[in-house]
Short mmCIF file of C-alpha atoms in Angstrom, two decimals:
data_model
loop_
_atom_site.label_atom_id
_atom_site.label_comp_id
_atom_site.label_asym_id
_atom_site.label_seq_id
_atom_site.Cartn_x
_atom_site.Cartn_y
_atom_site.Cartn_z
CA MET A 1 -0.06 -0.07 -0.08
CA PRO A 2 2.90 2.38 0.96
CA LEU A 3 4.04 1.90 -3.06
CA ARG A 4 1.05 3.44 -4.55
CA PRO A 5 1.91 6.86 -4.73
CA THR A 6 5.02 6.41 -5.72
CA LEU A 7 3.78 4.02 -8.90
CA LEU A 8 0.90 6.72 -9.74
CA LEU A 9 3.66 9.25 -9.95
CA ALA A 10 5.87 7.62 -11.99
CA LEU A 11 2.85 6.89 -14.27
CA LEU A 12 2.25 10.68 -14.81
CA LEU A 13 5.44 11.59 -15.51
CA VAL A 14 5.42 9.12 -18.31
CA ILE A 15 1.88 9.59 -19.67
CA ALA A 16 2.28 13.55 -19.52
CA PRO A 17 4.67 13.93 -22.29
CA GLY A 18 2.92 11.60 -24.42
CA ALA A 19 -0.19 13.75 -23.81
CA ALA A 20 1.43 17.15 -24.60
CA MET A 21 2.57 15.42 -27.69
CA ALA A 22 -0.66 14.37 -28.81
CA GLN A 23 -2.16 17.96 -29.07
CA PRO A 24 -3.56 19.36 -32.28
CA THR A 25 -1.40 21.90 -33.74
CA VAL A 26 -2.83 25.35 -33.90
CA PRO A 27 -2.30 27.17 -36.84
CA SER A 28 -0.37 31.07 -35.98
CA THR A 29 -2.36 33.93 -36.70
CA PRO A 30 -0.49 36.15 -39.23
CA ALA A 31 0.42 39.50 -37.86
CA VAL A 32 -1.92 42.19 -38.90
CA PRO A 33 0.51 44.82 -40.76
CA ALA A 34 0.73 48.44 -38.93
CA VAL A 35 -1.71 51.22 -40.79
CA ALA A 36 0.41 54.28 -41.31
CA PRO A 37 -1.15 57.11 -39.43
CA ASP A 38 -2.74 59.82 -42.04
CA THR A 39 -0.59 63.07 -42.19
CA SER A 40 -2.46 64.70 -44.91
CA GLN A 41 -4.22 67.07 -42.63
CA ALA A 42 -0.56 67.88 -40.85
CA ALA A 43 0.00 69.09 -44.51
CA ALA A 44 -2.97 71.09 -45.61
CA VAL A 45 -2.49 74.47 -46.27
CA ARG A 46 -1.97 76.66 -43.33
CA VAL A 47 -3.87 79.88 -43.61
CA TYR A 48 -3.42 83.09 -41.22
CA LEU A 49 -6.86 85.12 -41.33
CA ASP A 50 -6.12 88.73 -40.86
CA CYS A 51 -10.24 90.10 -40.59
CA GLN A 52 -10.97 93.20 -38.70
CA SER A 53 -14.95 93.21 -39.57
CA SER A 54 -17.02 92.04 -36.67
CA ARG A 55 -19.01 89.57 -39.15
CA CYS A 56 -15.74 87.79 -39.55
CA ASP A 57 -16.61 84.71 -37.44
CA TYR A 58 -13.84 82.57 -37.00
CA ASP A 59 -15.06 79.82 -35.39
CA PHE A 60 -17.61 79.09 -38.20
CA PHE A 61 -14.56 79.23 -40.67
CA ARG A 62 -12.71 76.78 -38.79
CA ASP A 63 -15.61 74.63 -38.99
CA GLN A 64 -16.69 74.88 -42.19
CA MET A 65 -13.13 74.87 -43.37
CA ARG A 66 -11.43 71.94 -42.06
CA TRP A 67 -9.34 71.07 -44.83
CA VAL A 68 -7.00 74.21 -44.19
CA ASN A 69 -4.91 74.27 -41.25
CA PHE A 70 -5.52 77.83 -39.73
CA VAL A 71 -2.58 78.94 -37.74
CA ARG A 72 -2.36 81.96 -34.89
CA ASP A 73 0.58 83.57 -36.47
CA ARG A 74 1.55 85.18 -40.30
CA LEU A 75 5.00 84.26 -40.34
CA VAL A 76 4.16 80.42 -40.29
CA SER A 77 1.43 80.52 -42.80
CA ASP A 78 1.27 79.38 -46.34
CA VAL A 79 -1.48 81.84 -47.50
CA LEU A 80 -2.28 85.37 -45.52
CA LEU A 81 -6.00 86.07 -46.09
CA LEU A 82 -6.05 89.63 -45.82
CA VAL A 83 -9.85 91.19 -45.53
CA THR A 84 -10.61 94.68 -45.55
CA SER A 85 -14.34 96.22 -46.09
CA LEU A 86 -15.74 99.68 -46.98
CA ARG A 87 -19.58 100.54 -46.71
CA THR A 88 -21.35 100.78 -50.09
CA GLY A 89 -23.73 103.04 -51.39
CA SER A 90 -26.84 100.95 -50.74
CA GLY A 91 -25.59 100.43 -47.01
CA GLY A 92 -24.43 97.20 -47.61
CA SER A 93 -20.76 96.12 -47.52
CA GLU A 94 -17.80 95.52 -49.67
CA TYR A 95 -15.08 93.17 -48.52
CA THR A 96 -11.64 92.89 -50.43
CA ILE A 97 -10.24 89.60 -49.88
CA ALA A 98 -6.53 89.46 -50.70
CA ALA A 99 -4.73 85.99 -50.85
CA ILE A 100 -1.11 86.27 -50.13
CA GLY A 101 1.39 83.73 -50.88
CA GLN A 102 3.71 83.52 -47.84
CA SER A 103 6.86 81.34 -47.34
CA ALA A 104 7.12 79.03 -50.20
CA ASN A 105 4.17 80.55 -52.15
CA ARG A 106 5.71 84.13 -51.43
CA GLY A 107 5.18 86.29 -54.86
CA ARG A 108 1.65 85.25 -55.58
CA ALA A 109 -1.39 87.07 -54.92
CA ASP A 110 -4.97 87.05 -56.05
CA THR A 111 -7.82 89.08 -54.95
CA ALA A 112 -11.65 88.46 -54.68
CA VAL A 113 -14.69 91.05 -53.81
CA VAL A 114 -17.86 90.23 -52.06
CA PHE A 115 -20.85 92.46 -52.12
CA VAL A 116 -23.47 92.16 -49.47
CA ALA A 117 -26.68 93.75 -48.78
CA PRO A 118 -27.40 95.94 -45.94
CA ASN A 119 -30.08 93.58 -44.78
CA ASP A 120 -27.99 90.54 -45.01
CA ALA A 121 -27.98 88.41 -42.13
CA ASP A 122 -24.66 87.32 -40.14
CA ASP A 123 -24.96 83.79 -41.50
CA VAL A 124 -25.28 84.97 -44.59
CA VAL A 125 -22.24 86.97 -44.78
CA ARG A 126 -20.13 84.44 -43.03
CA ARG A 127 -21.09 81.80 -45.85
CA GLN A 128 -20.21 84.25 -48.59
CA LEU A 129 -16.98 84.91 -47.10
CA ALA A 130 -16.39 81.17 -46.24
CA ARG A 131 -17.18 80.26 -50.31
CA THR A 132 -15.01 83.40 -51.13
CA PHE A 133 -12.12 82.08 -48.97
CA SER A 134 -12.26 78.42 -50.10
CA LEU A 135 -12.11 79.69 -54.10
CA LEU A 136 -8.94 81.64 -53.21
CA LEU A 137 -7.32 78.66 -51.03
CA GLY A 138 -8.24 76.25 -53.64
CA PRO A 139 -5.36 76.52 -56.10
CA TYR A 140 -3.14 76.20 -53.04
CA ALA A 141 -5.00 73.06 -51.61
CA ALA A 142 -4.51 71.31 -54.96
CA ARG A 143 -0.83 71.14 -54.33
CA THR A 144 -1.65 69.07 -50.76
CA PRO A 145 -2.55 65.33 -49.97
CA LEU A 146 -6.06 66.88 -49.30
CA ALA A 147 -6.31 67.58 -53.04
CA SER A 148 -8.13 64.46 -53.54
CA ARG A 149 -10.58 64.48 -51.08
CA LEU A 150 -11.38 67.97 -52.27
CA THR A 151 -14.58 69.03 -54.96
CA LEU A 152 -15.54 71.92 -56.81
CA ASN A 153 -19.38 72.36 -57.31
CA TYR A 154 -21.31 74.63 -59.08
CA ALA A 155 -25.34 75.55 -58.19
CA ALA A 156 -26.74 76.66 -61.63
CA PRO A 157 -29.04 79.17 -61.81
CA THR A 158 -32.98 77.97 -61.67
CA THR A 159 -33.95 81.02 -64.09
CA ALA A 160 -32.22 82.98 -66.43
CA SER A 161 -30.36 85.74 -64.86
CA ALA A 162 -30.90 89.44 -65.92
CA SER A 163 -28.34 91.38 -67.89
CA PRO A 164 -26.67 93.89 -66.05
CA LYS A 165 -27.92 96.47 -68.39
CA SER A 166 -31.24 95.59 -68.44
CA VAL A 167 -31.37 96.16 -64.60
CA LYS A 168 -33.34 99.30 -63.54
CA ASP A 169 -32.94 100.74 -60.35
CA PRO A 170 -36.16 102.74 -59.60
CA TRP A 171 -34.51 104.73 -56.48
CA ASN A 172 -31.74 105.74 -58.86
CA PHE A 173 -29.07 104.80 -56.54
CA TRP A 174 -30.62 106.63 -54.00
CA VAL A 175 -30.77 104.83 -50.16
CA TYR A 176 -32.75 106.12 -46.82
CA ARG A 177 -32.37 105.02 -43.49
CA VAL A 178 -34.08 105.65 -40.15
CA SER A 179 -32.56 104.75 -36.74
CA VAL A 180 -33.93 105.41 -33.48
CA ASN A 181 -32.07 104.18 -30.13
CA GLY A 182 -32.69 104.63 -26.66
CA PHE A 183 -30.88 102.87 -23.52
CA GLY A 184 -31.20 103.15 -19.76
CA ASN A 185 -29.87 102.06 -16.66
CA GLY A 186 -29.46 102.80 -12.73
CA GLU A 187 -29.63 101.97 -9.51
CA LYS A 188 -30.81 103.19 -6.20
CA ARG A 189 -28.86 106.56 -6.37
CA GLN A 190 -28.38 106.99 -9.89
CA SER A 191 -29.69 106.60 -13.51
CA PHE A 192 -29.25 107.32 -16.75
CA VAL A 193 -31.04 107.70 -20.31
CA ASN A 194 -29.91 107.91 -23.73
CA GLY A 195 -31.35 108.51 -27.05
CA PHE A 196 -30.06 108.79 -30.57
CA SER A 197 -31.90 109.02 -33.59
CA THR A 198 -30.63 109.84 -37.38
CA ILE A 199 -31.79 109.95 -40.61
CA SER A 200 -30.10 109.84 -43.63
CA ALA A 201 -30.22 109.96 -47.67
CA ASN A 202 -27.22 108.62 -49.68
CA ARG A 203 -26.08 108.37 -53.18
CA VAL A 204 -22.84 106.92 -54.17
CA THR A 205 -21.89 105.98 -57.83
CA GLN A 206 -17.87 106.35 -59.26
CA SER A 207 -18.28 110.03 -60.53
CA LEU A 208 -20.26 111.61 -57.64
CA LYS A 209 -21.25 111.16 -53.92
CA VAL A 210 -24.12 112.54 -52.15
CA ASN A 211 -24.70 112.08 -48.34
CA LEU A 212 -27.21 113.92 -46.13
CA SER A 213 -28.01 113.29 -42.95
CA ALA A 214 -29.56 114.32 -39.54
CA ASN A 215 -29.27 113.46 -35.75
CA LEU A 216 -30.66 113.78 -32.62
CA GLY A 217 -29.07 112.77 -29.07
CA TYR A 218 -30.30 113.37 -25.80
CA ASP A 219 -28.65 112.08 -22.20
CA GLN A 220 -29.46 112.34 -19.28
CA SER A 221 -27.56 111.47 -15.88
CA ARG A 222 -28.90 111.57 -12.29
CA PHE A 223 -27.35 111.33 -9.16
CA GLU A 224 -28.92 111.40 -5.47
CA LEU A 225 -25.99 113.33 -3.36
CA GLY A 226 -24.88 112.29 0.39
CA ASP A 227 -27.20 115.24 1.36
CA GLY A 228 -29.96 114.50 -0.19
CA GLU A 229 -29.85 116.35 -2.65
CA THR A 230 -30.32 115.25 -6.55
CA PHE A 231 -27.80 117.03 -9.17
CA THR A 232 -29.12 116.14 -12.51
CA ASN A 233 -27.11 116.84 -15.96
CA ILE A 234 -28.94 116.93 -19.38
CA GLN A 235 -27.33 117.40 -22.51
CA ARG A 236 -29.05 118.04 -25.54
CA ASN A 237 -27.08 117.70 -29.04
CA TYR A 238 -28.54 117.80 -32.69
CA GLY A 239 -27.74 118.77 -35.73
CA GLY A 240 -27.28 118.07 -40.02
CA ASN A 241 -24.68 117.36 -42.24
CA ALA A 242 -24.39 117.56 -46.10
CA LEU A 243 -21.43 116.26 -48.55
CA LEU A 244 -21.39 116.57 -52.21
CA VAL A 245 -18.10 115.18 -53.78
CA LYS A 246 -17.41 114.48 -57.37
CA SER A 247 -14.41 112.43 -58.41
CA LEU A 248 -11.45 114.58 -60.89
CA GLY A 249 -9.86 111.38 -61.89
CA ASP A 250 -7.85 108.79 -60.04
CA HIS A 251 -6.30 110.86 -58.01
CA LEU A 252 -8.38 114.01 -57.02
CA SER A 253 -11.90 114.43 -55.59
CA ALA A 254 -13.80 118.53 -55.15
CA GLY A 255 -16.57 118.45 -53.29
CA ILE A 256 -18.08 121.12 -50.77
CA THR A 257 -19.19 120.03 -46.79
CA ALA A 258 -22.13 121.65 -44.63
CA SER A 259 -22.90 121.37 -40.99
CA SER A 260 -25.07 122.31 -38.31
CA GLN A 261 -25.03 121.77 -34.74
CA PHE A 262 -27.06 122.56 -31.63
CA SER A 263 -25.09 121.55 -28.46
CA ASP A 264 -25.69 122.30 -24.78
CA TYR A 265 -22.08 121.36 -24.00
CA ASN A 266 -20.51 123.69 -26.74
CA ASN A 267 -22.60 126.44 -25.74
CA TYR A 268 -24.48 126.36 -29.33
CA ASP A 269 -27.57 127.23 -30.15
CA LEU A 270 -26.00 127.19 -34.31
CA ASN A 271 -22.66 126.44 -35.24
CA LEU A 272 -23.42 126.84 -38.88
CA ARG A 273 -20.33 125.88 -41.40
CA VAL A 274 -20.20 125.63 -45.07
CA THR A 275 -16.75 124.83 -46.90
CA PRO A 276 -15.71 123.63 -50.06
CA ALA A 277 -12.85 121.21 -50.36
CA LEU A 278 -10.37 119.23 -52.32
CA GLU A 279 -8.61 116.24 -51.88
CA TYR A 280 -5.23 114.52 -53.44
CA ASN A 281 -4.56 111.16 -52.99
CA VAL A 282 -1.23 109.82 -54.06
CA PHE A 283 -2.37 106.44 -55.08
CA PRO A 284 -5.02 105.66 -57.13
CA TYR A 285 -8.37 105.55 -54.98
CA LYS A 286 -9.28 102.01 -56.27
CA GLU A 287 -6.17 101.00 -54.13
CA PHE A 288 -7.89 102.53 -51.29
CA THR A 289 -8.45 98.99 -49.35
CA ARG A 290 -4.79 98.60 -49.37
CA ARG A 291 -3.21 102.25 -48.67
CA GLN A 292 -3.89 105.74 -48.94
CA LEU A 293 -1.74 109.14 -48.59
CA THR A 294 -4.42 112.14 -49.01
CA ALA A 295 -4.04 116.04 -48.39
CA PHE A 296 -7.17 117.45 -47.70
CA TYR A 297 -8.16 121.25 -47.97
CA ALA A 298 -11.31 123.43 -47.20
CA VAL A 299 -12.02 126.79 -46.70
CA GLY A 300 -15.22 128.42 -45.98
CA ILE A 301 -17.39 130.43 -43.37
CA ALA A 302 -18.42 129.57 -39.73
CA SER A 303 -21.59 131.41 -38.36
CA MET A 304 -22.13 130.90 -34.72
CA ARG A 305 -25.16 131.82 -32.35
CA TYR A 306 -24.60 131.16 -28.49
CA GLN A 307 -26.91 130.37 -26.12
CA ASP A 308 -25.04 132.36 -23.48
CA VAL A 309 -22.62 135.08 -23.62
CA THR A 310 -19.10 134.01 -24.40
CA ILE A 311 -15.85 134.67 -22.51
CA TYR A 312 -15.27 136.85 -25.57
CA ASP A 313 -18.82 138.56 -24.72
CA ARG A 314 -20.41 137.61 -27.60
CA THR A 315 -23.65 135.84 -28.76
CA THR A 316 -23.24 135.57 -32.84
CA GLU A 317 -20.51 136.04 -34.67
CA THR A 318 -19.55 134.87 -38.72
CA ARG A 319 -15.90 134.12 -39.09
CA PRO A 320 -13.76 132.84 -41.91
CA VAL A 321 -12.06 129.35 -41.56
CA HIS A 322 -10.16 126.67 -43.02
CA ASN A 323 -8.45 123.51 -41.99
CA LEU A 324 -5.86 121.10 -43.49
CA THR A 325 -5.45 116.99 -42.79
CA VAL A 326 -2.77 114.85 -44.28
CA ALA A 327 -3.42 111.24 -43.81
CA TRP A 328 -1.69 108.17 -44.45
CA ASN A 329 -3.53 104.92 -44.25
CA ALA A 330 -2.16 101.44 -44.86
CA ARG A 331 -3.26 97.52 -44.59
CA GLN A 332 -0.65 95.66 -45.18
CA PRO A 333 0.82 91.72 -44.13
CA TRP A 334 2.79 93.11 -41.35
CA GLY A 335 -0.14 95.09 -39.46
CA SER A 336 -2.01 98.24 -40.51
CA VAL A 337 -1.10 101.86 -40.07
CA ASN A 338 -3.39 105.16 -39.47
CA MET A 339 -1.74 108.17 -39.10
CA SER A 340 -2.91 112.30 -39.76
CA LEU A 341 -1.76 115.49 -39.22
CA TYR A 342 -4.26 118.30 -38.84
CA GLY A 343 -4.71 121.97 -38.23
CA SER A 344 -7.18 124.85 -38.42
CA GLN A 345 -7.54 128.56 -38.15
CA TYR A 346 -10.18 131.44 -38.20
CA LEU A 347 -8.59 133.77 -40.98
CA HIS A 348 -9.74 137.05 -38.99
CA ASP A 349 -7.18 136.61 -36.38
CA VAL A 350 -5.08 133.21 -37.16
CA SER A 351 -4.03 133.30 -33.59
CA TYR A 352 -7.18 131.33 -32.66
CA ASN A 353 -6.38 128.19 -34.38
CA SER A 354 -5.67 124.35 -33.40
CA TYR A 355 -3.49 121.64 -34.73
CA GLY A 356 -2.33 118.30 -33.66
CA ILE A 357 -1.61 114.83 -34.90
CA SER A 358 -3.40 111.54 -34.43
CA GLY A 359 -2.83 107.94 -35.30
CA PHE A 360 -2.53 104.19 -34.55
CA THR A 361 -0.42 101.36 -35.50
CA ASP A 362 -0.87 97.48 -35.36
CA LEU A 363 2.44 95.91 -36.36
CA ARG A 364 3.21 92.05 -36.20
CA ILE A 365 7.18 92.49 -35.61
CA ALA A 366 8.15 89.08 -34.89
CA LYS A 367 6.57 85.61 -34.83
CA GLY A 368 4.09 85.56 -32.13
CA LEU A 369 4.73 89.12 -30.93
CA ALA A 370 2.13 91.83 -31.89
CA ILE A 371 2.20 95.71 -30.62
CA ASN A 372 -0.50 98.56 -31.16
CA VAL A 373 0.01 102.21 -30.07
CA GLY A 374 -2.41 104.76 -30.84
CA GLY A 375 -3.69 108.05 -29.57
CA ASN A 376 -3.91 111.74 -30.35
CA TYR A 377 -2.74 115.11 -29.37
CA SER A 378 -3.74 118.29 -30.40
CA ARG A 379 -3.04 121.65 -29.10
CA VAL A 380 -6.13 124.19 -28.92
CA ASN A 381 -6.51 128.08 -28.99
CA ASP A 382 -10.21 128.28 -30.89
CA GLN A 383 -12.89 128.16 -27.84
CA LEU A 384 -14.78 131.15 -29.20
CA TYR A 385 -17.69 129.28 -27.62
CA LEU A 386 -16.91 129.06 -24.14
CA ARG A 387 -19.52 130.29 -21.77
CA ARG A 388 -18.85 133.38 -19.49
CA GLY A 389 -18.48 132.70 -15.33
CA ALA A 390 -17.34 129.92 -13.20
CA LEU A 391 -18.69 126.49 -13.00
CA SER A 392 -19.57 124.63 -9.98
CA ASP A 393 -17.63 121.55 -8.92
CA ASN A 394 -20.53 119.15 -9.76
CA GLN A 395 -21.11 120.69 -13.15
CA VAL A 396 -17.06 120.20 -13.58
CA ILE A 397 -17.24 116.77 -12.54
CA ALA A 398 -20.55 115.90 -15.05
CA ARG A 399 -18.99 117.35 -17.27
CA GLN A 400 -21.66 119.51 -18.24
CA GLN A 401 -20.47 122.56 -20.05
CA ALA A 402 -16.79 122.74 -22.36
CA LEU A 403 -13.99 123.71 -19.97
CA ALA A 404 -11.03 125.93 -21.53
CA THR A 405 -7.95 124.35 -22.28
CA ASN A 406 -5.09 124.61 -24.62
CA TYR A 407 -4.55 120.66 -25.28
CA ARG A 408 -5.84 117.67 -25.11
CA PHE A 409 -4.35 114.22 -25.64
CA PHE A 410 -5.23 110.54 -25.99
CA VAL A 411 -3.08 107.53 -25.35
CA GLN A 412 -3.57 103.75 -25.95
CA LEU A 413 -0.55 101.14 -25.79
CA GLY A 414 -0.78 97.56 -26.06
CA MET A 415 1.15 94.24 -26.55
CA SER A 416 0.32 90.53 -26.75
CA TYR A 417 3.30 87.34 -27.02
CA THR A 418 1.45 84.52 -28.18
CA PHE A 419 3.36 80.68 -28.42
CA GLY A 420 2.48 76.91 -28.34
CA SER A 421 0.76 75.04 -30.83
CA ILE A 422 0.49 77.26 -34.58
CA TYR A 423 -2.85 75.33 -35.39
CA ASN A 424 -5.89 76.48 -33.81
CA THR A 425 -8.18 74.78 -36.55
CA VAL A 426 -10.38 73.12 -33.50
CA VAL A 427 -13.95 74.26 -32.46
CA ASN A 428 -15.42 73.69 -28.83
CA PRO A 429 -18.59 75.60 -28.17
CA ARG A 430 -19.15 74.20 -24.90
CA PHE A 431 -19.96 76.48 -21.97
CA ASN A 432 -20.17 79.43 -24.32
CA GLY A 433 -23.48 80.17 -22.87
CA ARG A 434 -22.91 80.96 -19.49
CA GLY A 435 -23.87 84.64 -20.13
CA GLY A 436 -22.24 87.03 -17.96
CA GLN A 437 -21.16 84.82 -15.00
CA GLN A 438 -17.21 85.62 -14.60
CA PHE A 439 -14.79 82.58 -12.96
#
């Protein structure tokens, strides 16, 4: 009996190898070849979009144009899309879109123009812009690995298009606009009410421009002071403007301007000015979306009737005036510049004058680095309208009336530096609807 465990163990040692040898052979599974990663998107056209219009919806463009890589810096892009806009005579907008080659595409440029009606919804505008962007970027994308995935579609018109010569404008290019706006806000010890309305009539053609407008403004501020008294400041301002400009070639324009104003702040019961004017543009006017260098000169008559006696003991006066403005405006791949030098004089006594400089520049000076500098400074010696008499502290704080000064200035300075991933194609709308809540 004691030998049984030993015999069983020996028997297992003999049988086990045989059983193992008798196992059926399982065929080996062939190795699955590794799938090469899709690198076509990484090789897509890198696009830097420079559009200052409020109707440029960057998130929409990224979502609809996933076949390009929108990058955050012009210096790493293949193509710069430079978008400029101008208000048309009908009240709509003309968008000029320049596709400017960068890096290996330097030296290549294409331009397209998009017109939108004054009542077009934002969605209509952004879709027209996206379609035009796609047409301009198509030739660049055709040389990338994504070309095989792109198609070009044509939407045929359902009815015969009218010939441009057969189109008749019953309004003869005149566009009319009426607007009324009101605002109000307040709390227990202070409240503010503002109202503003305008009416305008404009006619714009290549040879002649006519702008007519009238406006009415009302501002009321109310404050409850510490002693229980209430201080109320009311400012009324209304008037009208008229402009007639005749084109005299690619560089020269002539016209006349007229304006009238009633202003509590500036003591005007009536400020009427009529000034014929000339303007010369060093560059052809057709290049206005990219660059302008203009000299504007006007000379005419100013007739003033004041609400209260002025510091010069006058209630009315009529004076000859003239003014000169030299302005430079540029929008280029490296940024934008707007600068002007200006001056004006009353010709009955040239010591009554004002002159100054104003400007704004937004420069992309290096990869990821941008600066913006702006402001204005003027010397003032022509405040013929100042009221005689002293103001209370409350009137000064509330800016109830114009104050004597010999200068004015405004300054702004900003800088931004962006670094990290150059791609910004992803759109993520989550938590965008949190309203005014801040974290």
